[in-house]
Coordinates of C-alpha atoms in Angstrom, one line a residue:
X1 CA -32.4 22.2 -5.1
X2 CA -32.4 18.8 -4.6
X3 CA -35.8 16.7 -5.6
X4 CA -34.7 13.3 -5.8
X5 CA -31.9 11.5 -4.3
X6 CA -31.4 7.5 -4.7
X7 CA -28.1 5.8 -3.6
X8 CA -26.5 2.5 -4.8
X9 CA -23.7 1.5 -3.8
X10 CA -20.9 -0.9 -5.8
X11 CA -18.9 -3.3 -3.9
X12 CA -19.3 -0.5 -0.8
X13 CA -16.7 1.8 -2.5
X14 CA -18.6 4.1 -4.9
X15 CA -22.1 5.8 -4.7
X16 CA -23.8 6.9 -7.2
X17 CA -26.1 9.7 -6.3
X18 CA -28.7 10.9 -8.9
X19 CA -30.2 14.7 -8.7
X20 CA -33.2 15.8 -10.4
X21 CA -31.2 17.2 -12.8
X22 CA -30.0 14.0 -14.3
X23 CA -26.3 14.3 -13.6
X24 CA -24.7 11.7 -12.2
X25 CA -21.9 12.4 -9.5
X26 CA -19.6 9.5 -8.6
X27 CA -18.8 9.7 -4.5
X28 CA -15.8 7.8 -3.2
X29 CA -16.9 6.1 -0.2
X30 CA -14.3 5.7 3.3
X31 CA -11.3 3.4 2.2
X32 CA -12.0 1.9 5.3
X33 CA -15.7 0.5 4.0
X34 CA -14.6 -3.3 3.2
X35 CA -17.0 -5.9 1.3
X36 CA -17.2 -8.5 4.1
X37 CA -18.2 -7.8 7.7
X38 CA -15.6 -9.6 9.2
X39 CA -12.7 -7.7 7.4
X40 CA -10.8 -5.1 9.0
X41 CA -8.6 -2.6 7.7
X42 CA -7.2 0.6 8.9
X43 CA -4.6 3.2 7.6
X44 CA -2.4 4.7 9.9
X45 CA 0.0 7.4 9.0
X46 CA 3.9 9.0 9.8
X47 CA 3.5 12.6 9.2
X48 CA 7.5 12.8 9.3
X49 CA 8.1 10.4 6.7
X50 CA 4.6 10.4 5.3
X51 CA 4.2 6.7 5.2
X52 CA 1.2 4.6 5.5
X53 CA 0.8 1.9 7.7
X54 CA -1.8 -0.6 7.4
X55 CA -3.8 -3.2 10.0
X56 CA -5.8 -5.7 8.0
X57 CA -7.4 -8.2 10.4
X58 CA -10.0 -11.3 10.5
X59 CA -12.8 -9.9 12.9
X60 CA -13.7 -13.5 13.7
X61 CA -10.3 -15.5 14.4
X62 CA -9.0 -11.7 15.6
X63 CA -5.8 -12.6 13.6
X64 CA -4.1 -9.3 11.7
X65 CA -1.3 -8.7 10.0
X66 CA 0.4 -5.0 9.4
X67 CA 2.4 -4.0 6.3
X68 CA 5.0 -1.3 6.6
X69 CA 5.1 -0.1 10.4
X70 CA 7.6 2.7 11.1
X71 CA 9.7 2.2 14.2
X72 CA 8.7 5.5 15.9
X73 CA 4.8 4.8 16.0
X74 CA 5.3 1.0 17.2
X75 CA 3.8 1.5 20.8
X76 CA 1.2 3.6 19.0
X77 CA 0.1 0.7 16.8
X78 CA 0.9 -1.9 19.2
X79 CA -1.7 -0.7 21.8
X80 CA -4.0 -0.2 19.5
X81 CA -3.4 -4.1 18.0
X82 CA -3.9 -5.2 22.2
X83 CA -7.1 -2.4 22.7
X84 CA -8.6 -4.1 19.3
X85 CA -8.4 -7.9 20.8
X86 CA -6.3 -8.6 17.9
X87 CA -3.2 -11.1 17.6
X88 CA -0.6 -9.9 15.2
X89 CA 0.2 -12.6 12.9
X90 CA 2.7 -10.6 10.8
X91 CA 4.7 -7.6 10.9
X92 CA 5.6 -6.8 6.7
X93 CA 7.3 -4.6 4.8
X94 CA 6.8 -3.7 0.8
X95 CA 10.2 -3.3 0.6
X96 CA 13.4 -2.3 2.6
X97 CA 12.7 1.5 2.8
X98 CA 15.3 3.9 2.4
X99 CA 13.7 6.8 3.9
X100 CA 12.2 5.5 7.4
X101 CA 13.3 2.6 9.8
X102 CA 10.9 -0.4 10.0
X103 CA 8.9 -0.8 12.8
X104 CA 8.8 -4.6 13.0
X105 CA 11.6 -5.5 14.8
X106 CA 9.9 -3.4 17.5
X107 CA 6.5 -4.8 17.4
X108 CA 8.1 -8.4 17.5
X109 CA 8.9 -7.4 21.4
X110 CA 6.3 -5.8 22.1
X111 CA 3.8 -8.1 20.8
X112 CA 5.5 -11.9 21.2
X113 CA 4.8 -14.5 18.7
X114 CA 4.6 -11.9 15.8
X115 CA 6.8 -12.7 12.8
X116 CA 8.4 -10.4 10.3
X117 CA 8.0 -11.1 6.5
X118 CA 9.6 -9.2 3.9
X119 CA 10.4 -10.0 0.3
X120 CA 13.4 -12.7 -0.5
X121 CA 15.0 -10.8 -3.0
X122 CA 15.7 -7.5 -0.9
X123 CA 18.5 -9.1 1.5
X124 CA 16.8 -8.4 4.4
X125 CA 16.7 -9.7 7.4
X126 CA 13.3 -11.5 8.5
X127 CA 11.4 -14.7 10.0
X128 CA 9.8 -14.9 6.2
X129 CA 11.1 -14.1 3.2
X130 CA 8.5 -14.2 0.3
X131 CA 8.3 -14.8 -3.2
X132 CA 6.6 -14.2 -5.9
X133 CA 2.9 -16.0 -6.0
X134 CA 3.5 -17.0 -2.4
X135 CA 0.2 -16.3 0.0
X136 CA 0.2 -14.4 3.6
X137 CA -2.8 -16.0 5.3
X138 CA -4.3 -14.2 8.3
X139 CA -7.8 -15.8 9.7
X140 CA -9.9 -16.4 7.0
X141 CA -7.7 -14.0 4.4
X142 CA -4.6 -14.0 1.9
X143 CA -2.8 -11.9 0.6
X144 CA -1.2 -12.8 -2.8
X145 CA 2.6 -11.6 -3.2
X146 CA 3.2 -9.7 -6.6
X147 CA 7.2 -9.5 -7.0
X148 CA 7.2 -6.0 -8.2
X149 CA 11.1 -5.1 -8.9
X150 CA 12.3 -1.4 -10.3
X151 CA 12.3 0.9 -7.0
X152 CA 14.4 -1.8 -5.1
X153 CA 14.8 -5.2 -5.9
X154 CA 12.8 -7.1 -3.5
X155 CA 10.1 -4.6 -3.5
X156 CA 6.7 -6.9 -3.5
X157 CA 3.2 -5.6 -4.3
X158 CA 0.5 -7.2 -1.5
X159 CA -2.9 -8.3 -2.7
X160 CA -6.2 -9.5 -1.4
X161 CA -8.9 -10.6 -4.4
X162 CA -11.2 -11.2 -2.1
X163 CA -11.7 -7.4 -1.5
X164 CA -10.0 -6.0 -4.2
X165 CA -7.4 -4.0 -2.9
X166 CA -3.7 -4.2 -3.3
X167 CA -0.6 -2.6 -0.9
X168 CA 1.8 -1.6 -4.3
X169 CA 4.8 -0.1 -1.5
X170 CA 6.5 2.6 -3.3
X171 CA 6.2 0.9 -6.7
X172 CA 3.2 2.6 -7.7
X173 CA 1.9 6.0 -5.7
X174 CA -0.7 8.4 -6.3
X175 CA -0.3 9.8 -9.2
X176 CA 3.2 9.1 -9.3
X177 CA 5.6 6.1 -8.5
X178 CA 9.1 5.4 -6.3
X179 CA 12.3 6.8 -7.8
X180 CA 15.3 4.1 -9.1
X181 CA 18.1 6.0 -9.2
X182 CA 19.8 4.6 -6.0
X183 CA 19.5 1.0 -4.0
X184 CA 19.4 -1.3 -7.3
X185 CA 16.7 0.8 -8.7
X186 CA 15.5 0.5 -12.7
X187 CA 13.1 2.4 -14.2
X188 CA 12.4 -0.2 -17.1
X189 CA 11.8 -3.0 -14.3
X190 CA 9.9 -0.7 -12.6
X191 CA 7.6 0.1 -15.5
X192 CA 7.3 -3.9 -16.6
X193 CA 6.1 -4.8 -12.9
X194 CA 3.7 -2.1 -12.6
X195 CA 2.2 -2.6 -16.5
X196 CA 2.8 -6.9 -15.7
X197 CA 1.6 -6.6 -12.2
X198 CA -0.3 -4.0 -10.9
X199 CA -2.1 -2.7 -14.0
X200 CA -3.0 -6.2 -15.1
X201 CA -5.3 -6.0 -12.1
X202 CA -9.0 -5.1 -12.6
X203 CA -9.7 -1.4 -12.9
X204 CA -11.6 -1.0 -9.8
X205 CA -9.3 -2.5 -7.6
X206 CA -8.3 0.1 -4.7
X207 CA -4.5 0.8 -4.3
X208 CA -3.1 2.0 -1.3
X209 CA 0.7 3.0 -1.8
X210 CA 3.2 3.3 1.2
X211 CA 3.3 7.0 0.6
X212 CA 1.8 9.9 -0.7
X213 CA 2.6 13.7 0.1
X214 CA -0.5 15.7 -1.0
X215 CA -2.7 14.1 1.6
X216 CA -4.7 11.5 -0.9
X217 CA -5.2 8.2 0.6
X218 CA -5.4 5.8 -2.1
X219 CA -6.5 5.1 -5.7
X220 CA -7.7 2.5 -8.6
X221 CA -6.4 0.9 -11.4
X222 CA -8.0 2.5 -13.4
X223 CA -7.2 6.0 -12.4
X224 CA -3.6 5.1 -12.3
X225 CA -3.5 3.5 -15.9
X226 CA -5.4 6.7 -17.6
X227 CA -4.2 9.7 -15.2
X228 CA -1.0 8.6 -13.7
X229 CA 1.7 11.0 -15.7
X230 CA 4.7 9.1 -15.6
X231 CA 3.7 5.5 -15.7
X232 CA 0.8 5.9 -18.7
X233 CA 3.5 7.0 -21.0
X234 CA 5.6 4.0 -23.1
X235 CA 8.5 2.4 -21.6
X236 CA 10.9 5.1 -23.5
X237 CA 9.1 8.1 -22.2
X238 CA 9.1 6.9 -19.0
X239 CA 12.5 6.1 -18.5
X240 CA 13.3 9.9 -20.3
X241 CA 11.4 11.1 -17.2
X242 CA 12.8 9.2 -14.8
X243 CA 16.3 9.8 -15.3
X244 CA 15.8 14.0 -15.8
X245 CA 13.6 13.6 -11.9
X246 CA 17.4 15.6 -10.3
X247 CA 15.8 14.5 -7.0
X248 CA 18.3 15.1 -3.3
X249 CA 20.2 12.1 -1.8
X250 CA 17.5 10.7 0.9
X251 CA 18.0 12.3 3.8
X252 CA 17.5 9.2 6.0
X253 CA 18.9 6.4 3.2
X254 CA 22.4 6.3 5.5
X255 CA 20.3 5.8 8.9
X256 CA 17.6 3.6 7.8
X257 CA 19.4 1.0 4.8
X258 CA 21.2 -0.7 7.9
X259 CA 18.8 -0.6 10.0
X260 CA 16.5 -2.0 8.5
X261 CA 18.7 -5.0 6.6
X262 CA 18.2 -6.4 10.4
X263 CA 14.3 -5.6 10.9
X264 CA 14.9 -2.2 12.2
X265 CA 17.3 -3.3 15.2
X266 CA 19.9 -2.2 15.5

């Protein structure tokens, strides 16, 4: 029975509830729960392709930017940029996905005046190509670009300090990570930019991958660095893993590599 309850909250991600029985229970909060009032955020999903999509906006200047679209929910995510009042600064990718086609060429006609930004290094067509260190502001925000080689070359990991989260693509998922056997891929590049990169980051810094396929919807640091089962290993081991993976051709790779070297039209 419960006697006592008490709830404080860290940087609005994590409760910490105390029963009467002295135990402490640690409560993830909504990833949607941001530190500043004026930040918005929301994660959309492709059940077909399970990819996350994500809206990240200045409630004040109504500026927003969205990071890895998929070209069949555009209109979807379009009207709900117009129903939201918000001006889409940005269309961005992590990386030029092999298993979906981008979205942003799309939203570029249906909402004028957006630009799409992708990382230099992956070839792709784009209004901006980014490097590493560069900074994607949106109203009063920034996102920091990590280059974050290994799945594809010009795969780039998308950060914002100021409310410690990070977009890591398919470089680092739940639990897991992106597979480099195909399109430029290296599993010891891959390991160095998540260990140089992403793990280098403070521990409770909330990561939100471009996929996951067990329904979980993001993660920390620190979870990553002590539970992930691949990337917690050493280099060696992790390479041994990666190469004995015997994972199918992508289904889509032939479709959606072309497509999306030209923003997804095509």
């Amino acid at each position: 029975m419960l006697r006592q309850f008490k709830s404080v909250v860290h940087s609005a991600k994590v409760a910490k509830v105390f029963l009467w029985s002295n135990i402490d229970i640690n409560i993830r909060l909504m990833s949607t729960k941001m530190d500043r009032n004026n930040f918005f955020f929301r994660q959309l999903f492709d059940p077909v392709s399970c990819t996350y999509t994500y809206l990240l906006g200045d409630l004040t200047t109504r500026d927003a930017v969205i990071i890895d679209p998929v070209l069949e929910h555009a209109e979807r995510d379009a009207g709900l940029i117009k129903e939201l009042g918000f001006n889409l600064i940005y269309a961005m990718n992590t990386h030029m996905h092999a298993d979906h086609i981008t979205g942003t060429g799309k939203l570029k006609s249906l909402l004028p005046g957006a630009r799409s930004v992708i990382g230099k290094a992956s070839g792709a067509t784009a209004d901006v190509h980014l490097a590493d260190a560069d900074l994607v502001k949106f109203g009063g925000y920034q996102l920091s670009v990590a280059a974050t080689p290994g799945h594809t070359n010009g795969c780039v990991t998308y950060i914002c300090h100021e409310q410690g989260i990070a977009f890591t693509g398919d470089t680092l998922l739940i639990r897991g990570c992106g597979r480099t056997d195909f399109q430029e891929g290296s599993s010891e590049a891959l390991y160095k930019s998540v260990h140089q990169k992403i793990f280098t980051l403070p521990d409770h810094y909330t990561l939100y991958p471009a996929h996951d396929y067990k329904g979980l919807t993001a993660t920390t640091v620190g979870e990553e660095k002590k539970y992930n089962p691949r990337l917690s290993k050493s280099l060696g081991e992790f390479i041994k893993i990666m190469e004995n993976l015997n994972l199918p051709y992508p289904k889509m790779i032939d479709k959606a590599l072309p497509a999306n070297r030209v923003c997804g039209i095509y």
